[in-house]
PDB file of C-alpha atoms in Angstrom:
ATOM      1  CA  MET U   1     -19.894   4.647  -4.707  1.00 82.00           C
ATOM      2  CA  ASN U   2     -21.102   7.371  -2.348  1.00 88.00           C
ATOM      3  CA  LEU U   3     -19.781   7.890   1.174  1.00 87.00           C
ATOM      4  CA  ASN U   4     -22.560   5.983   2.948  1.00 89.00           C
ATOM      5  CA  GLU U   5     -22.119   3.037   0.583  1.00 89.00           C
ATOM      6  CA  ALA U   6     -18.367   2.977   1.249  1.00 88.00           C
ATOM      7  CA  ILE U   7     -18.894   3.169   5.013  1.00 89.00           C
ATOM      8  CA  GLU U   8     -21.472   0.395   5.000  1.00 87.00           C
ATOM      9  CA  ALA U   9     -19.481  -1.851   2.615  1.00 88.00           C
ATOM     10  CA  ARG U  10     -16.156  -1.565   4.477  1.00 91.00           C
ATOM     11  CA  ARG U  11     -15.236  -4.557   6.610  1.00 92.00           C
ATOM     12  CA  SER U  12     -12.137  -5.824   8.348  1.00 92.00           C
ATOM     13  CA  ILE U  13     -11.042  -8.467   5.851  1.00 93.00           C
ATOM     14  CA  ARG U  14      -9.024 -11.453   7.040  1.00 95.00           C
ATOM     15  CA  ALA U  15      -8.692 -13.302   3.714  1.00 93.00           C
ATOM     16  CA  TYR U  16      -7.364 -11.767   0.483  1.00 97.00           C
ATOM     17  CA  LYS U  17      -7.309 -13.060  -3.084  1.00 96.00           C
ATOM     18  CA  ALA U  18      -3.980 -14.550  -4.108  1.00 95.00           C
ATOM     19  CA  ASP U  19      -1.860 -13.335  -7.001  1.00 95.00           C
ATOM     20  CA  THR U  20      -3.202  -9.789  -7.120  1.00 97.00           C
ATOM     21  CA  THR U  21      -1.368  -6.491  -7.327  1.00 97.00           C
ATOM     22  CA  ILE U  22      -2.208  -2.865  -6.667  1.00 98.00           C
ATOM     23  CA  GLU U  23      -0.643  -0.087  -8.695  1.00 98.00           C
ATOM     24  CA  LYS U  24       1.679   2.250  -6.811  1.00 98.00           C
ATOM     25  CA  SER U  25      -0.311   5.217  -8.189  1.00 98.00           C
ATOM     26  CA  VAL U  26      -3.482   3.834  -6.557  1.00 98.00           C
ATOM     27  CA  VAL U  27      -1.761   3.439  -3.182  1.00 98.00           C
ATOM     28  CA  LEU U  28      -0.393   6.980  -3.416  1.00 98.00           C
ATOM     29  CA  ASP U  29      -3.824   8.364  -4.325  1.00 98.00           C
ATOM     30  CA  ILE U  30      -5.323   6.572  -1.316  1.00 98.00           C
ATOM     31  CA  ILE U  31      -2.698   8.112   0.987  1.00 98.00           C
ATOM     32  CA  ARG U  32      -3.097  11.526  -0.678  1.00 98.00           C
ATOM     33  CA  THR U  33      -6.812  11.406   0.122  1.00 97.00           C
ATOM     34  CA  ALA U  34      -6.051  10.490   3.744  1.00 97.00           C
ATOM     35  CA  GLN U  35      -4.051  13.715   4.042  1.00 97.00           C
ATOM     36  CA  PHE U  36      -7.283  15.715   3.886  1.00 97.00           C
ATOM     37  CA  ALA U  37      -8.223  14.623   7.413  1.00 97.00           C
ATOM     38  CA  PRO U  38      -8.055  17.369  10.040  1.00 96.00           C
ATOM     39  CA  SER U  39      -5.117  17.415  12.424  1.00 95.00           C
ATOM     40  CA  TRP U  40      -4.212  19.299  15.607  1.00 92.00           C
ATOM     41  CA  LYS U  41      -3.227  22.834  14.565  1.00 93.00           C
ATOM     42  CA  ASN U  42      -2.704  21.435  11.034  1.00 94.00           C
ATOM     43  CA  SER U  43       0.363  19.601  12.322  1.00 94.00           C
ATOM     44  CA  GLN U  44      -0.006  16.750   9.764  1.00 96.00           C
ATOM     45  CA  THR U  45       2.100  14.291  11.754  1.00 97.00           C
ATOM     46  CA  ALA U  46       0.955  11.073  10.033  1.00 98.00           C
ATOM     47  CA  ARG U  47       3.606   8.987   8.276  1.00 98.00           C
ATOM     48  CA  TYR U  48       3.098   5.942   6.040  1.00 98.00           C
ATOM     49  CA  TYR U  49       5.512   3.149   5.157  1.00 98.00           C
ATOM     50  CA  VAL U  50       4.244   1.160   2.180  1.00 98.00           C
ATOM     51  CA  VAL U  51       5.415  -2.417   1.690  1.00 98.00           C
ATOM     52  CA  MET U  52       4.685  -3.735  -1.817  1.00 98.00           C
ATOM     53  CA  THR U  53       7.482  -6.008  -3.026  1.00 97.00           C
ATOM     54  CA  SER U  54       6.955  -9.722  -2.420  1.00 95.00           C
ATOM     55  CA  GLU U  55      10.329 -10.064  -0.678  1.00 97.00           C
ATOM     56  CA  LYS U  56       9.708  -7.188   1.742  1.00 98.00           C
ATOM     57  CA  LEU U  57       6.106  -8.306   2.351  1.00 97.00           C
ATOM     58  CA  ALA U  58       7.359 -11.749   3.376  1.00 97.00           C
ATOM     59  CA  GLU U  59      10.004 -10.250   5.677  1.00 97.00           C
ATOM     60  CA  VAL U  60       7.630  -7.811   7.359  1.00 98.00           C
ATOM     61  CA  LYS U  61       4.921 -10.416   7.850  1.00 97.00           C
ATOM     62  CA  LYS U  62       7.367 -12.986   9.261  1.00 97.00           C
ATOM     63  CA  ASN U  63       9.429 -10.632  11.436  1.00 98.00           C
ATOM     64  CA  CYS U  64       6.883  -8.047  12.540  1.00 98.00           C
ATOM     65  CA  LEU U  65       3.447  -9.672  12.817  1.00 98.00           C
ATOM     66  CA  PRO U  66       2.232 -12.406  15.157  1.00 98.00           C
ATOM     67  CA  GLU U  67       1.248 -15.661  13.492  1.00 97.00           C
ATOM     68  CA  PHE U  68      -2.503 -14.919  13.419  1.00 97.00           C
ATOM     69  CA  ASN U  69      -1.956 -11.556  11.687  1.00 97.00           C
ATOM     70  CA  GLN U  70       0.466 -13.176   9.250  1.00 97.00           C
ATOM     71  CA  LYS U  71      -2.431 -15.470   8.353  1.00 97.00           C
ATOM     72  CA  ASN U  72      -5.033 -12.668   8.334  1.00 96.00           C
ATOM     73  CA  SER U  73      -2.969 -10.570   5.919  1.00 97.00           C
ATOM     74  CA  GLY U  74      -1.593 -13.594   4.037  1.00 92.00           C
ATOM     75  CA  ASN U  75      -2.315 -12.750   0.388  1.00 96.00           C
ATOM     76  CA  ALA U  76      -2.669  -8.983   0.798  1.00 98.00           C
ATOM     77  CA  PRO U  77      -0.389  -7.428  -1.851  1.00 98.00           C
ATOM     78  CA  VAL U  78       0.246  -4.269   0.205  1.00 98.00           C
ATOM     79  CA  LEU U  79       0.919  -3.509   3.852  1.00 98.00           C
ATOM     80  CA  ILE U  80       0.837   0.092   5.035  1.00 98.00           C
ATOM     81  CA  VAL U  81       2.565   0.777   8.343  1.00 98.00           C
ATOM     82  CA  THR U  82       1.158   3.886   9.998  1.00 98.00           C
ATOM     83  CA  ALA U  83       3.045   6.113  12.403  1.00 98.00           C
ATOM     84  CA  PHE U  84       3.011   9.696  13.645  1.00 97.00           C
ATOM     85  CA  GLU U  85       5.641  12.237  14.635  1.00 97.00           C
ATOM     86  CA  LYS U  86       5.672  12.403  18.441  1.00 96.00           C
ATOM     87  CA  ASN U  87       5.504  15.573  20.540  1.00 95.00           C
ATOM     88  CA  ARG U  88       3.897  17.797  17.884  1.00 93.00           C
ATOM     89  CA  ALA U  89       0.138  17.235  17.765  1.00 94.00           C
ATOM     90  CA  GLY U  90      -1.214  18.247  21.175  1.00 93.00           C
ATOM     91  CA  PHE U  91       1.878  20.300  22.072  1.00 93.00           C
ATOM     92  CA  ASN U  92       2.643  24.026  21.986  1.00 91.00           C
ATOM     93  CA  THR U  93       5.709  25.557  20.338  1.00 89.00           C
ATOM     94  CA  GLU U  94       7.729  25.083  23.558  1.00 91.00           C
ATOM     95  CA  GLY U  95       7.041  21.325  23.473  1.00 89.00           C
ATOM     96  CA  ILE U  96       4.610  21.407  26.409  1.00 93.00           C
ATOM     97  CA  PRO U  97       1.350  19.467  26.085  1.00 94.00           C
ATOM     98  CA  ASP U  98      -1.617  21.768  25.453  1.00 92.00           C
ATOM     99  CA  ASN U  99      -3.861  19.470  27.529  1.00 92.00           C
ATOM    100  CA  GLU U 100      -3.747  16.187  29.437  1.00 94.00           C
ATOM    101  CA  LEU U 101      -3.798  14.054  26.270  1.00 93.00           C
ATOM    102  CA  GLY U 102      -0.399  15.068  24.880  1.00 90.00           C
ATOM    103  CA  ASN U 103       0.735  12.502  22.280  1.00 91.00           C
ATOM    104  CA  GLU U 104      -2.669  10.878  22.253  1.00 95.00           C
ATOM    105  CA  TRP U 105      -3.627  13.669  19.830  1.00 95.00           C
ATOM    106  CA  GLY U 106      -1.109  12.260  17.342  1.00 95.00           C
ATOM    107  CA  ALA U 107      -2.831   8.883  17.557  1.00 96.00           C
ATOM    108  CA  TYR U 108      -6.245  10.545  17.244  1.00 97.00           C
ATOM    109  CA  ASP U 109      -5.191  12.491  14.149  1.00 97.00           C
ATOM    110  CA  LEU U 110      -3.643   9.367  12.600  1.00 98.00           C
ATOM    111  CA  GLY U 111      -6.883   7.473  13.241  1.00 97.00           C
ATOM    112  CA  LEU U 112      -8.805  10.132  11.320  1.00 97.00           C
ATOM    113  CA  GLN U 113      -6.377   9.834   8.410  1.00 98.00           C
ATOM    114  CA  ASN U 114      -6.478   6.042   8.508  1.00 98.00           C
ATOM    115  CA  MET U 115     -10.267   6.055   8.304  1.00 97.00           C
ATOM    116  CA  LEU U 116     -10.143   8.247   5.196  1.00 97.00           C
ATOM    117  CA  LEU U 117      -7.476   5.908   3.787  1.00 98.00           C
ATOM    118  CA  MET U 118      -9.751   2.896   4.307  1.00 97.00           C
ATOM    119  CA  LEU U 119     -12.767   4.630   2.763  1.00 96.00           C
ATOM    120  CA  LYS U 120     -10.764   5.717  -0.289  1.00 97.00           C
ATOM    121  CA  ALA U 121      -9.478   2.147  -0.629  1.00 97.00           C
ATOM    122  CA  LYS U 122     -13.086   0.935  -0.577  1.00 96.00           C
ATOM    123  CA  GLU U 123     -13.926   3.421  -3.336  1.00 95.00           C
ATOM    124  CA  TYR U 124     -11.240   1.679  -5.433  1.00 96.00           C
ATOM    125  CA  GLY U 125     -12.838  -1.692  -4.661  1.00 95.00           C
ATOM    126  CA  LEU U 126     -10.071  -2.603  -2.214  1.00 97.00           C
ATOM    127  CA  ASP U 127     -10.404  -3.897   1.310  1.00 97.00           C
ATOM    128  CA  THR U 128      -8.434  -3.399   4.492  1.00 98.00           C
ATOM    129  CA  LEU U 129      -7.570  -4.844   7.869  1.00 97.00           C
ATOM    130  CA  VAL U 130      -6.114  -2.636  10.595  1.00 98.00           C
ATOM    131  CA  MET U 131      -3.710  -4.620  12.757  1.00 98.00           C
ATOM    132  CA  GLY U 132      -2.729  -3.090  16.075  1.00 97.00           C
ATOM    133  CA  ILE U 133      -1.075  -6.262  17.323  1.00 97.00           C
ATOM    134  CA  ARG U 134       2.354  -5.986  15.726  1.00 98.00           C
ATOM    135  CA  ASN U 135       5.976  -5.695  16.812  1.00 98.00           C
ATOM    136  CA  ALA U 136       6.738  -1.966  16.692  1.00 98.00           C
ATOM    137  CA  ASP U 137      10.468  -2.433  17.363  1.00 98.00           C
ATOM    138  CA  ALA U 138      10.781  -4.976  14.545  1.00 98.00           C
ATOM    139  CA  LEU U 139       8.827  -2.676  12.182  1.00 98.00           C
ATOM    140  CA  ARG U 140      11.069   0.225  13.178  1.00 98.00           C
ATOM    141  CA  ALA U 141      14.175  -1.839  12.353  1.00 98.00           C
ATOM    142  CA  GLU U 142      12.770  -3.453   9.187  1.00 97.00           C
ATOM    143  CA  LEU U 143      11.553  -0.157   7.664  1.00 98.00           C
ATOM    144  CA  SER U 144      14.018   2.348   9.173  1.00 98.00           C
ATOM    145  CA  ILE U 145      11.301   4.185  11.100  1.00 98.00           C
ATOM    146  CA  PRO U 146      12.929   6.863  13.268  1.00 98.00           C
ATOM    147  CA  ASP U 147      12.522   6.941  17.060  1.00 97.00           C
ATOM    148  CA  SER U 148      10.811  10.328  16.703  1.00 97.00           C
ATOM    149  CA  GLN U 149       7.765   8.470  15.350  1.00 98.00           C
ATOM    150  CA  GLU U 150       5.252   6.306  17.177  1.00 98.00           C
ATOM    151  CA  VAL U 151       4.367   3.152  15.227  1.00 98.00           C
ATOM    152  CA  VAL U 152       0.610   2.641  15.497  1.00 98.00           C
ATOM    153  CA  SER U 153      -0.717   0.028  13.089  1.00 98.00           C
ATOM    154  CA  VAL U 154      -0.260  -2.091  10.006  1.00 98.00           C
ATOM    155  CA  ILE U 155      -3.042  -1.912   7.418  1.00 98.00           C
ATOM    156  CA  ALA U 156      -3.405  -4.805   4.981  1.00 98.00           C
ATOM    157  CA  LEU U 157      -4.695  -3.685   1.574  1.00 98.00           C
ATOM    158  CA  GLY U 158      -6.046  -5.987  -1.105  1.00 98.00           C
ATOM    159  CA  TYR U 159      -9.032  -7.681  -2.701  1.00 97.00           C
ATOM    160  CA  ARG U 160     -11.278  -9.652  -0.364  1.00 96.00           C
ATOM    161  CA  ASP U 161     -11.619 -13.382  -0.769  1.00 94.00           C
ATOM    162  CA  ILE U 162     -14.527 -13.634   1.692  1.00 91.00           C
ATOM    163  CA  GLU U 163     -17.866 -11.888   2.221  1.00 91.00           C
ATOM    164  CA  PRO U 164     -18.167 -11.274   5.952  1.00 90.00           C
ATOM    165  CA  ALA U 165     -21.478 -10.136   7.412  1.00 88.00           C
ATOM    166  CA  MET U 166     -21.744  -6.720   9.027  1.00 87.00           C
ATOM    167  CA  PRO U 167     -21.250  -7.033  12.772  1.00 90.00           C
ATOM    168  CA  LYS U 168     -24.193  -5.864  14.856  1.00 92.00           C
ATOM    169  CA  ARG U 169     -23.923  -2.231  15.907  1.00 92.00           C
ATOM    170  CA  LYS U 170     -25.015  -0.906  19.282  1.00 96.00           C
ATOM    171  CA  ASP U 171     -28.300   0.944  19.408  1.00 96.00           C
ATOM    172  CA  ILE U 172     -27.910   4.705  18.990  1.00 95.00           C
ATOM    173  CA  ASP U 173     -29.706   5.267  22.307  1.00 96.00           C
ATOM    174  CA  ASP U 174     -27.084   3.161  24.087  1.00 96.00           C
ATOM    175  CA  ILE U 175     -24.177   5.323  22.915  1.00 96.00           C
ATOM    176  CA  THR U 176     -25.670   8.825  22.748  1.00 97.00           C
ATOM    177  CA  THR U 177     -26.601  11.311  25.464  1.00 96.00           C
ATOM    178  CA  ILE U 178     -28.365  14.458  24.336  1.00 96.00           C
ATOM    179  CA  PHE U 179     -28.698  17.465  26.673  1.00 97.00           C
TER     180      PHE U 179
END
């Protein structure tokens, strides 16, 4: 699968096949690939918390996701909680923001990594759903995520059990200004 095929085939999947597993080595390779994304001054602040055991999956879904995201990620055999180290990307060595965005650079960098993660997953034939509606405090407690990290999302990973259509995209002329 080439890059364009992976981009065009990727969808936000809200129904996963039951009774499937994903090898730990595959998950680690997916995350390893994500590490190649650029980051502010090569700060590499992304952090991943991988939930794979059935017991922990049930706990995290029940305690950390709203009911609709519990349903959306229902049979997904892996959840990946994404976070970033605060006050590094977008900051100078004295801890002062380099511009008005400050910690938003950490979220930006993590988004770049997460997109590579999702494309690598697609290359493996896996599908994803990024869930931003989650309980960060409950995730922090459930997975021992330190306060120095900002919890951003939960990514469901698994094999799709539906074939959703591609949502319509805006026209390029509506989103681009060329000078």
